[in-house]
Amino acid sequence: MLALENPIQDRRQRTPEQSIWWDKLTLAQKFSASSLGKYGYELCFVRNEEIGRLAVLICNSGIAVITEDGDINTSPDITIRD
């Protein structure tokens, strides 16, 4: 059996379901967050907006938001404070 020289590593710290924000998501947002989690996105927080709750996820320097209906936007007009 050959050993892999560069095995694939999952760099996520935790699964989306382990986030303290997970319970605040709608079912549609949970499905979308799970699918983005496969690409390394992590659920950071949920923001209440006039249009409803937005789930905010971060991957490296990328940001994605998910609407209450589960629509994903990977180029949102949103500012994250340090």
JSON list of N, CA and C in Angstrom, two decimals:
[
{"chain": "A", "resi": 1, "resn": "MET", "atom": "N", "xyz": [0.84, -1.17, 0.00]},
{"chain": "A", "resi": 1, "resn": "MET", "atom": "CA", "xyz": [0.00, 0.00, 0.00]},
{"chain": "A", "resi": 1, "resn": "MET", "atom": "C", "xyz": [0.89, 1.24, 0.00]},
{"chain": "A", "resi": 2, "resn": "LEU", "atom": "N", "xyz": [0.64, 2.19, -0.89]},
{"chain": "A", "resi": 2, "resn": "LEU", "atom": "CA", "xyz": [1.43, 3.40, -0.99]},
{"chain": "A", "resi": 2, "resn": "LEU", "atom": "C", "xyz": [0.92, 4.47, -0.03]},
{"chain": "A", "resi": 3, "resn": "ALA", "atom": "N", "xyz": [1.83, 5.12, 0.63]},
{"chain": "A", "resi": 3, "resn": "ALA", "atom": "CA", "xyz": [1.45, 6.22, 1.52]},
{"chain": "A", "resi": 3, "resn": "ALA", "atom": "C", "xyz": [1.31, 7.50, 0.69]},
{"chain": "A", "resi": 4, "resn": "LEU", "atom": "N", "xyz": [0.33, 8.27, 1.01]},
{"chain": "A", "resi": 4, "resn": "LEU", "atom": "CA", "xyz": [0.13, 9.54, 0.32]},
{"chain": "A", "resi": 4, "resn": "LEU", "atom": "C", "xyz": [1.13, 10.56, 0.82]},
{"chain": "A", "resi": 5, "resn": "GLU", "atom": "N", "xyz": [1.83, 11.22, -0.11]},
{"chain": "A", "resi": 5, "resn": "GLU", "atom": "CA", "xyz": [2.80, 12.24, 0.27]},
{"chain": "A", "resi": 5, "resn": "GLU", "atom": "C", "xyz": [2.11, 13.51, 0.75]},
{"chain": "A", "resi": 6, "resn": "ASN", "atom": "N", "xyz": [1.03, 13.90, 0.11]},
{"chain": "A", "resi": 6, "resn": "ASN", "atom": "CA", "xyz": [0.30, 15.11, 0.46]},
{"chain": "A", "resi": 6, "resn": "ASN", "atom": "C", "xyz": [-1.17, 14.80, 0.66]},
{"chain": "A", "resi": 7, "resn": "PRO", "atom": "N", "xyz": [-1.53, 14.24, 1.79]},
{"chain": "A", "resi": 7, "resn": "PRO", "atom": "CA", "xyz": [-2.95, 13.93, 1.99]},
{"chain": "A", "resi": 7, "resn": "PRO", "atom": "C", "xyz": [-3.79, 15.20, 2.07]},
{"chain": "A", "resi": 8, "resn": "ILE", "atom": "N", "xyz": [-5.02, 15.10, 1.65]},
{"chain": "A", "resi": 8, "resn": "ILE", "atom": "CA", "xyz": [-5.93, 16.24, 1.72]},
{"chain": "A", "resi": 8, "resn": "ILE", "atom": "C", "xyz": [-6.28, 16.49, 3.17]},
{"chain": "A", "resi": 9, "resn": "GLN", "atom": "N", "xyz": [-6.19, 17.76, 3.57]},
{"chain": "A", "resi": 9, "resn": "GLN", "atom": "CA", "xyz": [-6.49, 18.12, 4.95]},
{"chain": "A", "resi": 9, "resn": "GLN", "atom": "C", "xyz": [-7.67, 19.08, 4.98]},
{"chain": "A", "resi": 10, "resn": "ASP", "atom": "N", "xyz": [-8.54, 18.86, 5.91]},
{"chain": "A", "resi": 10, "resn": "ASP", "atom": "CA", "xyz": [-9.67, 19.76, 6.13]},
{"chain": "A", "resi": 10, "resn": "ASP", "atom": "C", "xyz": [-9.22, 20.78, 7.16]},
{"chain": "A", "resi": 11, "resn": "ARG", "atom": "N", "xyz": [-9.14, 22.07, 6.75]},
{"chain": "A", "resi": 11, "resn": "ARG", "atom": "CA", "xyz": [-8.62, 23.10, 7.63]},
{"chain": "A", "resi": 11, "resn": "ARG", "atom": "C", "xyz": [-9.69, 23.77, 8.48]},
{"chain": "A", "resi": 12, "resn": "ARG", "atom": "N", "xyz": [-10.93, 23.35, 8.36]},
{"chain": "A", "resi": 12, "resn": "ARG", "atom": "CA", "xyz": [-11.97, 23.98, 9.17]},
{"chain": "A", "resi": 12, "resn": "ARG", "atom": "C", "xyz": [-11.73, 23.67, 10.64]},
{"chain": "A", "resi": 13, "resn": "GLN", "atom": "N", "xyz": [-11.99, 24.66, 11.47]},
{"chain": "A", "resi": 13, "resn": "GLN", "atom": "CA", "xyz": [-11.83, 24.50, 12.91]},
{"chain": "A", "resi": 13, "resn": "GLN", "atom": "C", "xyz": [-12.96, 23.65, 13.50]},
{"chain": "A", "resi": 14, "resn": "ARG", "atom": "N", "xyz": [-14.15, 23.83, 12.94]},
{"chain": "A", "resi": 14, "resn": "ARG", "atom": "CA", "xyz": [-15.31, 23.10, 13.44]},
{"chain": "A", "resi": 14, "resn": "ARG", "atom": "C", "xyz": [-16.35, 23.05, 12.33]},
{"chain": "A", "resi": 15, "resn": "THR", "atom": "N", "xyz": [-17.31, 22.18, 12.49]},
{"chain": "A", "resi": 15, "resn": "THR", "atom": "CA", "xyz": [-18.38, 22.10, 11.50]},
{"chain": "A", "resi": 15, "resn": "THR", "atom": "C", "xyz": [-19.37, 23.24, 11.76]},
{"chain": "A", "resi": 16, "resn": "PRO", "atom": "N", "xyz": [-20.15, 23.65, 10.73]},
{"chain": "A", "resi": 16, "resn": "PRO", "atom": "CA", "xyz": [-21.12, 24.73, 10.95]},
{"chain": "A", "resi": 16, "resn": "PRO", "atom": "C", "xyz": [-22.09, 24.43, 12.09]},
{"chain": "A", "resi": 17, "resn": "GLU", "atom": "N", "xyz": [-22.42, 23.15, 12.24]},
{"chain": "A", "resi": 17, "resn": "GLU", "atom": "CA", "xyz": [-23.39, 22.76, 13.27]},
{"chain": "A", "resi": 17, "resn": "GLU", "atom": "C", "xyz": [-22.88, 23.02, 14.67]},
{"chain": "A", "resi": 18, "resn": "GLN", "atom": "N", "xyz": [-21.57, 23.18, 14.84]},
{"chain": "A", "resi": 18, "resn": "GLN", "atom": "CA", "xyz": [-21.01, 23.43, 16.16]},
{"chain": "A", "resi": 18, "resn": "GLN", "atom": "C", "xyz": [-20.97, 24.92, 16.50]},
{"chain": "A", "resi": 19, "resn": "SER", "atom": "N", "xyz": [-21.31, 25.77, 15.56]},
{"chain": "A", "resi": 19, "resn": "SER", "atom": "CA", "xyz": [-21.29, 27.20, 15.79]},
{"chain": "A", "resi": 19, "resn": "SER", "atom": "C", "xyz": [-22.42, 27.61, 16.74]},
{"chain": "A", "resi": 20, "resn": "ILE", "atom": "N", "xyz": [-22.16, 28.62, 17.55]},
{"chain": "A", "resi": 20, "resn": "ILE", "atom": "CA", "xyz": [-23.20, 29.13, 18.46]},
{"chain": "A", "resi": 20, "resn": "ILE", "atom": "C", "xyz": [-24.33, 29.78, 17.68]},
{"chain": "A", "resi": 21, "resn": "TRP", "atom": "N", "xyz": [-24.07, 30.14, 16.42]},
{"chain": "A", "resi": 21, "resn": "TRP", "atom": "CA", "xyz": [-25.05, 30.83, 15.58]},
{"chain": "A", "resi": 21, "resn": "TRP", "atom": "C", "xyz": [-25.97, 29.86, 14.86]},
{"chain": "A", "resi": 22, "resn": "TRP", "atom": "N", "xyz": [-25.63, 28.59, 14.82]},
{"chain": "A", "resi": 22, "resn": "TRP", "atom": "CA", "xyz": [-26.36, 27.60, 14.02]},
{"chain": "A", "resi": 22, "resn": "TRP", "atom": "C", "xyz": [-27.86, 27.59, 14.34]},
{"chain": "A", "resi": 23, "resn": "ASP", "atom": "N", "xyz": [-28.22, 27.67, 15.60]},
{"chain": "A", "resi": 23, "resn": "ASP", "atom": "CA", "xyz": [-29.63, 27.60, 16.00]},
{"chain": "A", "resi": 23, "resn": "ASP", "atom": "C", "xyz": [-30.44, 28.82, 15.56]},
{"chain": "A", "resi": 24, "resn": "LYS", "atom": "N", "xyz": [-29.77, 29.88, 15.17]},
{"chain": "A", "resi": 24, "resn": "LYS", "atom": "CA", "xyz": [-30.46, 31.10, 14.74]},
{"chain": "A", "resi": 24, "resn": "LYS", "atom": "C", "xyz": [-30.78, 31.08, 13.24]},
{"chain": "A", "resi": 25, "resn": "LEU", "atom": "N", "xyz": [-30.31, 30.06, 12.52]},
{"chain": "A", "resi": 25, "resn": "LEU", "atom": "CA", "xyz": [-30.53, 29.98, 11.08]},
{"chain": "A", "resi": 25, "resn": "LEU", "atom": "C", "xyz": [-31.86, 29.31, 10.74]},
{"chain": "A", "resi": 26, "resn": "THR", "atom": "N", "xyz": [-32.41, 29.71, 9.59]},
{"chain": "A", "resi": 26, "resn": "THR", "atom": "CA", "xyz": [-33.58, 29.01, 9.07]},
{"chain": "A", "resi": 26, "resn": "THR", "atom": "C", "xyz": [-33.11, 27.69, 8.48]},
{"chain": "A", "resi": 27, "resn": "LEU", "atom": "N", "xyz": [-34.04, 26.81, 8.18]},
{"chain": "A", "resi": 27, "resn": "LEU", "atom": "CA", "xyz": [-33.68, 25.53, 7.58]},
{"chain": "A", "resi": 27, "resn": "LEU", "atom": "C", "xyz": [-32.97, 25.74, 6.24]},
{"chain": "A", "resi": 28, "resn": "ALA", "atom": "N", "xyz": [-33.47, 26.67, 5.44]},
{"chain": "A", "resi": 28, "resn": "ALA", "atom": "CA", "xyz": [-32.84, 26.96, 4.14]},
{"chain": "A", "resi": 28, "resn": "ALA", "atom": "C", "xyz": [-31.41, 27.47, 4.32]},
{"chain": "A", "resi": 29, "resn": "GLN", "atom": "N", "xyz": [-31.18, 28.31, 5.32]},
{"chain": "A", "resi": 29, "resn": "GLN", "atom": "CA", "xyz": [-29.84, 28.82, 5.59]},
{"chain": "A", "resi": 29, "resn": "GLN", "atom": "C", "xyz": [-28.92, 27.69, 6.04]},
{"chain": "A", "resi": 30, "resn": "LYS", "atom": "N", "xyz": [-29.44, 26.75, 6.82]},
{"chain": "A", "resi": 30, "resn": "LYS", "atom": "CA", "xyz": [-28.63, 25.62, 7.27]},
{"chain": "A", "resi": 30, "resn": "LYS", "atom": "C", "xyz": [-28.16, 24.77, 6.10]},
{"chain": "A", "resi": 31, "resn": "PHE", "atom": "N", "xyz": [-29.05, 24.52, 5.14]},
{"chain": "A", "resi": 31, "resn": "PHE", "atom": "CA", "xyz": [-28.65, 23.75, 3.96]},
{"chain": "A", "resi": 31, "resn": "PHE", "atom": "C", "xyz": [-27.56, 24.49, 3.18]},
{"chain": "A", "resi": 32, "resn": "SER", "atom": "N", "xyz": [-27.75, 25.78, 2.97]},
{"chain": "A", "resi": 32, "resn": "SER", "atom": "CA", "xyz": [-26.77, 26.57, 2.23]},
{"chain": "A", "resi": 32, "resn": "SER", "atom": "C", "xyz": [-25.44, 26.66, 2.98]},
{"chain": "A", "resi": 33, "resn": "ALA", "atom": "N", "xyz": [-25.49, 26.86, 4.28]},
{"chain": "A", "resi": 33, "resn": "ALA", "atom": "CA", "xyz": [-24.26, 26.94, 5.08]},
{"chain": "A", "resi": 33, "resn": "ALA", "atom": "C", "xyz": [-23.50, 25.63, 5.04]},
{"chain": "A", "resi": 34, "resn": "SER", "atom": "N", "xyz": [-24.22, 24.52, 5.07]},
{"chain": "A", "resi": 34, "resn": "SER", "atom": "CA", "xyz": [-23.57, 23.21, 4.98]},
{"chain": "A", "resi": 34, "resn": "SER", "atom": "C", "xyz": [-22.87, 23.04, 3.65]},
{"chain": "A", "resi": 35, "resn": "SER", "atom": "N", "xyz": [-23.51, 23.50, 2.57]},
{"chain": "A", "resi": 35, "resn": "SER", "atom": "CA", "xyz": [-22.89, 23.35, 1.26]},
{"chain": "A", "resi": 35, "resn": "SER", "atom": "C", "xyz": [-21.66, 24.25, 1.14]},
{"chain": "A", "resi": 36, "resn": "LEU", "atom": "N", "xyz": [-21.71, 25.46, 1.70]},
{"chain": "A", "resi": 36, "resn": "LEU", "atom": "CA", "xyz": [-20.54, 26.33, 1.67]},
{"chain": "A", "resi": 36, "resn": "LEU", "atom": "C", "xyz": [-19.42, 25.80, 2.57]},
{"chain": "A", "resi": 37, "resn": "GLY", "atom": "N", "xyz": [-19.79, 25.10, 3.63]},
{"chain": "A", "resi": 37, "resn": "GLY", "atom": "CA", "xyz": [-18.80, 24.52, 4.52]},
{"chain": "A", "resi": 37, "resn": "GLY", "atom": "C", "xyz": [-17.88, 23.54, 3.81]},
{"chain": "A", "resi": 38, "resn": "LYS", "atom": "N", "xyz": [-18.37, 22.91, 2.77]},
{"chain": "A", "resi": 38, "resn": "LYS", "atom": "CA", "xyz": [-17.54, 21.98, 1.99]},
{"chain": "A", "resi": 38, "resn": "LYS", "atom": "C", "xyz": [-16.41, 22.70, 1.27]},
{"chain": "A", "resi": 39, "resn": "TYR", "atom": "N", "xyz": [-16.56, 24.02, 1.09]},
{"chain": "A", "resi": 39, "resn": "TYR", "atom": "CA", "xyz": [-15.53, 24.82, 0.42]},
{"chain": "A", "resi": 39, "resn": "TYR", "atom": "C", "xyz": [-14.67, 25.59, 1.41]},
{"chain": "A", "resi": 40, "resn": "GLY", "atom": "N", "xyz": [-14.85, 25.32, 2.69]},
{"chain": "A", "resi": 40, "resn": "GLY", "atom": "CA", "xyz": [-14.02, 25.95, 3.71]},
{"chain": "A", "resi": 40, "resn": "GLY", "atom": "C", "xyz": [-14.62, 27.16, 4.40]},
{"chain": "A", "resi": 41, "resn": "TYR", "atom": "N", "xyz": [-15.86, 27.52, 4.05]},
{"chain": "A", "resi": 41, "resn": "TYR", "atom": "CA", "xyz": [-16.50, 28.66, 4.70]},
{"chain": "A", "resi": 41, "resn": "TYR", "atom": "C", "xyz": [-16.92, 28.29, 6.11]},
{"chain": "A", "resi": 42, "resn": "GLU", "atom": "N", "xyz": [-16.77, 29.24, 7.04]},
{"chain": "A", "resi": 42, "resn": "GLU", "atom": "CA", "xyz": [-17.18, 29.05, 8.43]},
{"chain": "A", "resi": 42, "resn": "GLU", "atom": "C", "xyz": [-18.22, 30.10, 8.80]},
{"chain": "A", "resi": 43, "resn": "LEU", "atom": "N", "xyz": [-19.26, 29.65, 9.48]},
{"chain": "A", "resi": 43, "resn": "LEU", "atom": "CA", "xyz": [-20.32, 30.55, 9.94]},
{"chain": "A", "resi": 43, "resn": "LEU", "atom": "C", "xyz": [-19.76, 31.42, 11.06]},
{"chain": "A", "resi": 44, "resn": "CYS", "atom": "N", "xyz": [-19.79, 32.74, 10.86]},
{"chain": "A", "resi": 44, "resn": "CYS", "atom": "CA", "xyz": [-19.22, 33.66, 11.85]},
{"chain": "A", "resi": 44, "resn": "CYS", "atom": "C", "xyz": [-20.26, 34.32, 12.74]},
{"chain": "A", "resi": 45, "resn": "PHE", "atom": "N", "xyz": [-21.34, 34.79, 12.11]},
{"chain": "A", "resi": 45, "resn": "PHE", "atom": "CA", "xyz": [-22.39, 35.44, 12.89]},
{"chain": "A", "resi": 45, "resn": "PHE", "atom": "C", "xyz": [-23.63, 35.60, 12.03]},
{"chain": "A", "resi": 46, "resn": "VAL", "atom": "N", "xyz": [-24.72, 35.99, 12.69]},
{"chain": "A", "resi": 46, "resn": "VAL", "atom": "CA", "xyz": [-25.99, 36.26, 12.01]},
{"chain": "A", "resi": 46, "resn": "VAL", "atom": "C", "xyz": [-26.30, 37.73, 12.26]},
{"chain": "A", "resi": 47, "resn": "ARG", "atom": "N", "xyz": [-26.58, 38.45, 11.18]},
{"chain": "A", "resi": 47, "resn": "ARG", "atom": "CA", "xyz": [-26.87, 39.88, 11.26]},
{"chain": "A", "resi": 47, "resn": "ARG", "atom": "C", "xyz": [-28.34, 40.11, 10.94]},
{"chain": "A", "resi": 48, "resn": "ASN", "atom": "N", "xyz": [-29.01, 40.89, 11.78]},
{"chain": "A", "resi": 48, "resn": "ASN", "atom": "CA", "xyz": [-30.40, 41.26, 11.52]},
{"chain": "A", "resi": 48, "resn": "ASN", "atom": "C", "xyz": [-30.42, 42.50, 10.64]},
{"chain": "A", "resi": 49, "resn": "GLU", "atom": "N", "xyz": [-31.04, 42.38, 9.50]},
{"chain": "A", "resi": 49, "resn": "GLU", "atom": "CA", "xyz": [-31.16, 43.48, 8.54]},
{"chain": "A", "resi": 49, "resn": "GLU", "atom": "C", "xyz": [-32.64, 43.76, 8.31]},
{"chain": "A", "resi": 50, "resn": "GLU", "atom": "N", "xyz": [-32.94, 44.84, 7.61]},
{"chain": "A", "resi": 50, "resn": "GLU", "atom": "CA", "xyz": [-34.32, 45.17, 7.28]},
{"chain": "A", "resi": 50, "resn": "GLU", "atom": "C", "xyz": [-34.96, 44.08, 6.43]},
{"chain": "A", "resi": 51, "resn": "ILE", "atom": "N", "xyz": [-34.15, 43.42, 5.60]},
{"chain": "A", "resi": 51, "resn": "ILE", "atom": "CA", "xyz": [-34.66, 42.37, 4.72]},
{"chain": "A", "resi": 51, "resn": "ILE", "atom": "C", "xyz": [-34.76, 41.02, 5.43]},
{"chain": "A", "resi": 52, "resn": "GLY", "atom": "N", "xyz": [-34.31, 40.94, 6.68]},
{"chain": "A", "resi": 52, "resn": "GLY", "atom": "CA", "xyz": [-34.34, 39.70, 7.44]},
{"chain": "A", "resi": 52, "resn": "GLY", "atom": "C", "xyz": [-32.96, 39.35, 7.95]},
{"chain": "A", "resi": 53, "resn": "ARG", "atom": "N", "xyz": [-32.82, 38.15, 8.45]},
{"chain": "A", "resi": 53, "resn": "ARG", "atom": "CA", "xyz": [-31.54, 37.71, 8.99]},
{"chain": "A", "resi": 53, "resn": "ARG", "atom": "C", "xyz": [-30.60, 37.27, 7.88]},
{"chain": "A", "resi": 54, "resn": "LEU", "atom": "N", "xyz": [-29.35, 37.71, 7.98]},
{"chain": "A", "resi": 54, "resn": "LEU", "atom": "CA", "xyz": [-28.31, 37.29, 7.05]},
{"chain": "A", "resi": 54, "resn": "LEU", "atom": "C", "xyz": [-27.28, 36.48, 7.82]},
{"chain": "A", "resi": 55, "resn": "ALA", "atom": "N", "xyz": [-26.98, 35.30, 7.33]},
{"chain": "A", "resi": 55, "resn": "ALA", "atom": "CA", "xyz": [-25.90, 34.50, 7.90]},
{"chain": "A", "resi": 55, "resn": "ALA", "atom": "C", "xyz": [-24.63, 34.94, 7.19]},
{"chain": "A", "resi": 56, "resn": "VAL", "atom": "N", "xyz": [-23.58, 35.23, 7.95]},
{"chain": "A", "resi": 56, "resn": "VAL", "atom": "CA", "xyz": [-22.31, 35.68, 7.39]},
{"chain": "A", "resi": 56, "resn": "VAL", "atom": "C", "xyz": [-21.26, 34.60, 7.60]},
{"chain": "A", "resi": 57, "resn": "LEU", "atom": "N", "xyz": [-20.65, 34.18, 6.50]},
{"chain": "A", "resi": 57, "resn": "LEU", "atom": "CA", "xyz": [-19.63, 33.15, 6.53]},
{"chain": "A", "resi": 57, "resn": "LEU", "atom": "C", "xyz": [-18.34, 33.69, 5.93]},
{"chain": "A", "resi": 58, "resn": "ILE", "atom": "N", "xyz": [-17.19, 33.21, 6.44]},
{"chain": "A", "resi": 58, "resn": "ILE", "atom": "CA", "xyz": [-15.89, 33.67, 5.96]},
{"chain": "A", "resi": 58, "resn": "ILE", "atom": "C", "xyz": [-15.04, 32.47, 5.60]},
{"chain": "A", "resi": 59, "resn": "CYS", "atom": "N", "xyz": [-14.29, 32.62, 4.51]},
{"chain": "A", "resi": 59, "resn": "CYS", "atom": "CA", "xyz": [-13.33, 31.62, 4.06]},
{"chain": "A", "resi": 59, "resn": "CYS", "atom": "C", "xyz": [-12.09, 32.36, 3.60]},
{"chain": "A", "resi": 60, "resn": "ASN", "atom": "N", "xyz": [-10.97, 32.17, 4.29]},
{"chain": "A", "resi": 60, "resn": "ASN", "atom": "CA", "xyz": [-9.75, 32.93, 3.99]},
{"chain": "A", "resi": 60, "resn": "ASN", "atom": "C", "xyz": [-10.11, 34.40, 3.97]},
{"chain": "A", "resi": 61, "resn": "SER", "atom": "N", "xyz": [-9.99, 35.07, 2.85]},
{"chain": "A", "resi": 61, "resn": "SER", "atom": "CA", "xyz": [-10.35, 36.49, 2.78]},
{"chain": "A", "resi": 61, "resn": "SER", "atom": "C", "xyz": [-11.72, 36.69, 2.13]},
{"chain": "A", "resi": 62, "resn": "GLY", "atom": "N", "xyz": [-12.39, 35.60, 1.77]},
{"chain": "A", "resi": 62, "resn": "GLY", "atom": "CA", "xyz": [-13.69, 35.70, 1.12]},
{"chain": "A", "resi": 62, "resn": "GLY", "atom": "C", "xyz": [-14.84, 35.74, 2.11]},
{"chain": "A", "resi": 63, "resn": "ILE", "atom": "N", "xyz": [-15.88, 36.44, 1.73]},
{"chain": "A", "resi": 63, "resn": "ILE", "atom": "CA", "xyz": [-17.08, 36.57, 2.56]},
{"chain": "A", "resi": 63, "resn": "ILE", "atom": "C", "xyz": [-18.27, 36.11, 1.75]},
{"chain": "A", "resi": 64, "resn": "ALA", "atom": "N", "xyz": [-19.18, 35.40, 2.40]},
{"chain": "A", "resi": 64, "resn": "ALA", "atom": "CA", "xyz": [-20.44, 35.00, 1.78]},
{"chain": "A", "resi": 64, "resn": "ALA", "atom": "C", "xyz": [-21.56, 35.29, 2.76]},
{"chain": "A", "resi": 65, "resn": "VAL", "atom": "N", "xyz": [-22.71, 35.66, 2.22]},
{"chain": "A", "resi": 65, "resn": "VAL", "atom": "CA", "xyz": [-23.90, 35.83, 3.06]},
{"chain": "A", "resi": 65, "resn": "VAL", "atom": "C", "xyz": [-25.01, 34.95, 2.52]},
{"chain": "A", "resi": 66, "resn": "ILE", "atom": "N", "xyz": [-25.87, 34.54, 3.42]},
{"chain": "A", "resi": 66, "resn": "ILE", "atom": "CA", "xyz": [-27.01, 33.70, 3.06]},
{"chain": "A", "resi": 66, "resn": "ILE", "atom": "C", "xyz": [-28.28, 34.36, 3.58]},
{"chain": "A", "resi": 67, "resn": "THR", "atom": "N", "xyz": [-29.25, 34.58, 2.69]},
{"chain": "A", "resi": 67, "resn": "THR", "atom": "CA", "xyz": [-30.53, 35.18, 3.09]},
{"chain": "A", "resi": 67, "resn": "THR", "atom": "C", "xyz": [-31.37, 34.15, 3.82]},
{"chain": "A", "resi": 68, "resn": "GLU", "atom": "N", "xyz": [-32.46, 34.60, 4.40]},
{"chain": "A", "resi": 68, "resn": "GLU", "atom": "CA", "xyz": [-33.37, 33.68, 5.10]},
{"chain": "A", "resi": 68, "resn": "GLU", "atom": "C", "xyz": [-33.91, 32.60, 4.18]},
{"chain": "A", "resi": 69, "resn": "ASP", "atom": "N", "xyz": [-34.02, 32.90, 2.88]},
{"chain": "A", "resi": 69, "resn": "ASP", "atom": "CA", "xyz": [-34.52, 31.93, 1.90]},
{"chain": "A", "resi": 69, "resn": "ASP", "atom": "C", "xyz": [-33.44, 30.95, 1.45]},
{"chain": "A", "resi": 70, "resn": "GLY", "atom": "N", "xyz": [-32.19, 31.14, 1.91]},
{"chain": "A", "resi": 70, "resn": "GLY", "atom": "CA", "xyz": [-31.11, 30.24, 1.55]},
{"chain": "A", "resi": 70, "resn": "GLY", "atom": "C", "xyz": [-30.32, 30.67, 0.33]},
{"chain": "A", "resi": 71, "resn": "ASP", "atom": "N", "xyz": [-30.61, 31.87, -0.19]},
{"chain": "A", "resi": 71, "resn": "ASP", "atom": "CA", "xyz": [-29.86, 32.38, -1.34]},
{"chain": "A", "resi": 71, "resn": "ASP", "atom": "C", "xyz": [-28.45, 32.79, -0.90]},
{"chain": "A", "resi": 72, "resn": "ILE", "atom": "N", "xyz": [-27.45, 32.32, -1.65]},
{"chain": "A", "resi": 72, "resn": "ILE", "atom": "CA", "xyz": [-26.05, 32.58, -1.33]},
{"chain": "A", "resi": 72, "resn": "ILE", "atom": "C", "xyz": [-25.53, 33.72, -2.19]},
{"chain": "A", "resi": 73, "resn": "ASN", "atom": "N", "xyz": [-24.82, 34.65, -1.55]},
{"chain": "A", "resi": 73, "resn": "ASN", "atom": "CA", "xyz": [-24.15, 35.73, -2.26]},
{"chain": "A", "resi": 73, "resn": "ASN", "atom": "C", "xyz": [-22.69, 35.71, -1.83]},
{"chain": "A", "resi": 74, "resn": "THR", "atom": "N", "xyz": [-21.79, 35.38, -2.77]},
{"chain": "A", "resi": 74, "resn": "THR", "atom": "CA", "xyz": [-20.36, 35.32, -2.44]},
{"chain": "A", "resi": 74, "resn": "THR", "atom": "C", "xyz": [-19.63, 36.63, -2.75]},
{"chain": "A", "resi": 75, "resn": "SER", "atom": "N", "xyz": [-20.38, 37.63, -3.17]},
{"chain": "A", "resi": 75, "resn": "SER", "atom": "CA", "xyz": [-19.81, 38.97, -3.41]},
{"chain": "A", "resi": 75, "resn": "SER", "atom": "C", "xyz": [-20.69, 40.03, -2.75]},
{"chain": "A", "resi": 76, "resn": "PRO", "atom": "N", "xyz": [-20.93, 39.91, -1.44]},
{"chain": "A", "resi": 76, "resn": "PRO", "atom": "CA", "xyz": [-21.85, 40.85, -0.79]},
{"chain": "A", "resi": 76, "resn": "PRO", "atom": "C", "xyz": [-21.22, 42.21, -0.56]},
{"chain": "A", "resi": 77, "resn": "ASP", "atom": "N", "xyz": [-22.07, 43.21, -0.48]},
{"chain": "A", "resi": 77, "resn": "ASP", "atom": "CA", "xyz": [-21.64, 44.56, -0.13]},
{"chain": "A", "resi": 77, "resn": "ASP", "atom": "C", "xyz": [-21.77, 44.69, 1.38]},
{"chain": "A", "resi": 78, "resn": "ILE", "atom": "N", "xyz": [-20.80, 44.14, 2.09]},
{"chain": "A", "resi": 78, "resn": "ILE", "atom": "CA", "xyz": [-20.85, 44.09, 3.55]},
{"chain": "A", "resi": 78, "resn": "ILE", "atom": "C", "xyz": [-19.45, 44.38, 4.10]},
{"chain": "A", "resi": 79, "resn": "THR", "atom": "N", "xyz": [-19.40, 45.07, 5.22]},
{"chain": "A", "resi": 79, "resn": "THR", "atom": "CA", "xyz": [-18.11, 45.38, 5.85]},
{"chain": "A", "resi": 79, "resn": "THR", "atom": "C", "xyz": [-18.02, 44.61, 7.15]},
{"chain": "A", "resi": 80, "resn": "ILE", "atom": "N", "xyz": [-16.91, 43.93, 7.33]},
{"chain": "A", "resi": 80, "resn": "ILE", "atom": "CA", "xyz": [-16.65, 43.17, 8.55]},
{"chain": "A", "resi": 80, "resn": "ILE", "atom": "C", "xyz": [-15.62, 43.95, 9.38]},
{"chain": "A", "resi": 81, "resn": "ARG", "atom": "N", "xyz": [-15.99, 44.29, 10.60]},
{"chain": "A", "resi": 81, "resn": "ARG", "atom": "CA", "xyz": [-15.06, 44.99, 11.48]},
{"chain": "A", "resi": 81, "resn": "ARG", "atom": "C", "xyz": [-14.10, 43.99, 12.11]},
{"chain": "A", "resi": 82, "resn": "ASP", "atom": "N", "xyz": [-12.87, 44.43, 12.35]},
{"chain": "A", "resi": 82, "resn": "ASP", "atom": "CA", "xyz": [-11.87, 43.57, 13.01]},
{"chain": "A", "resi": 82, "resn": "ASP", "atom": "C", "xyz": [-12.09, 43.46, 14.47]}
]
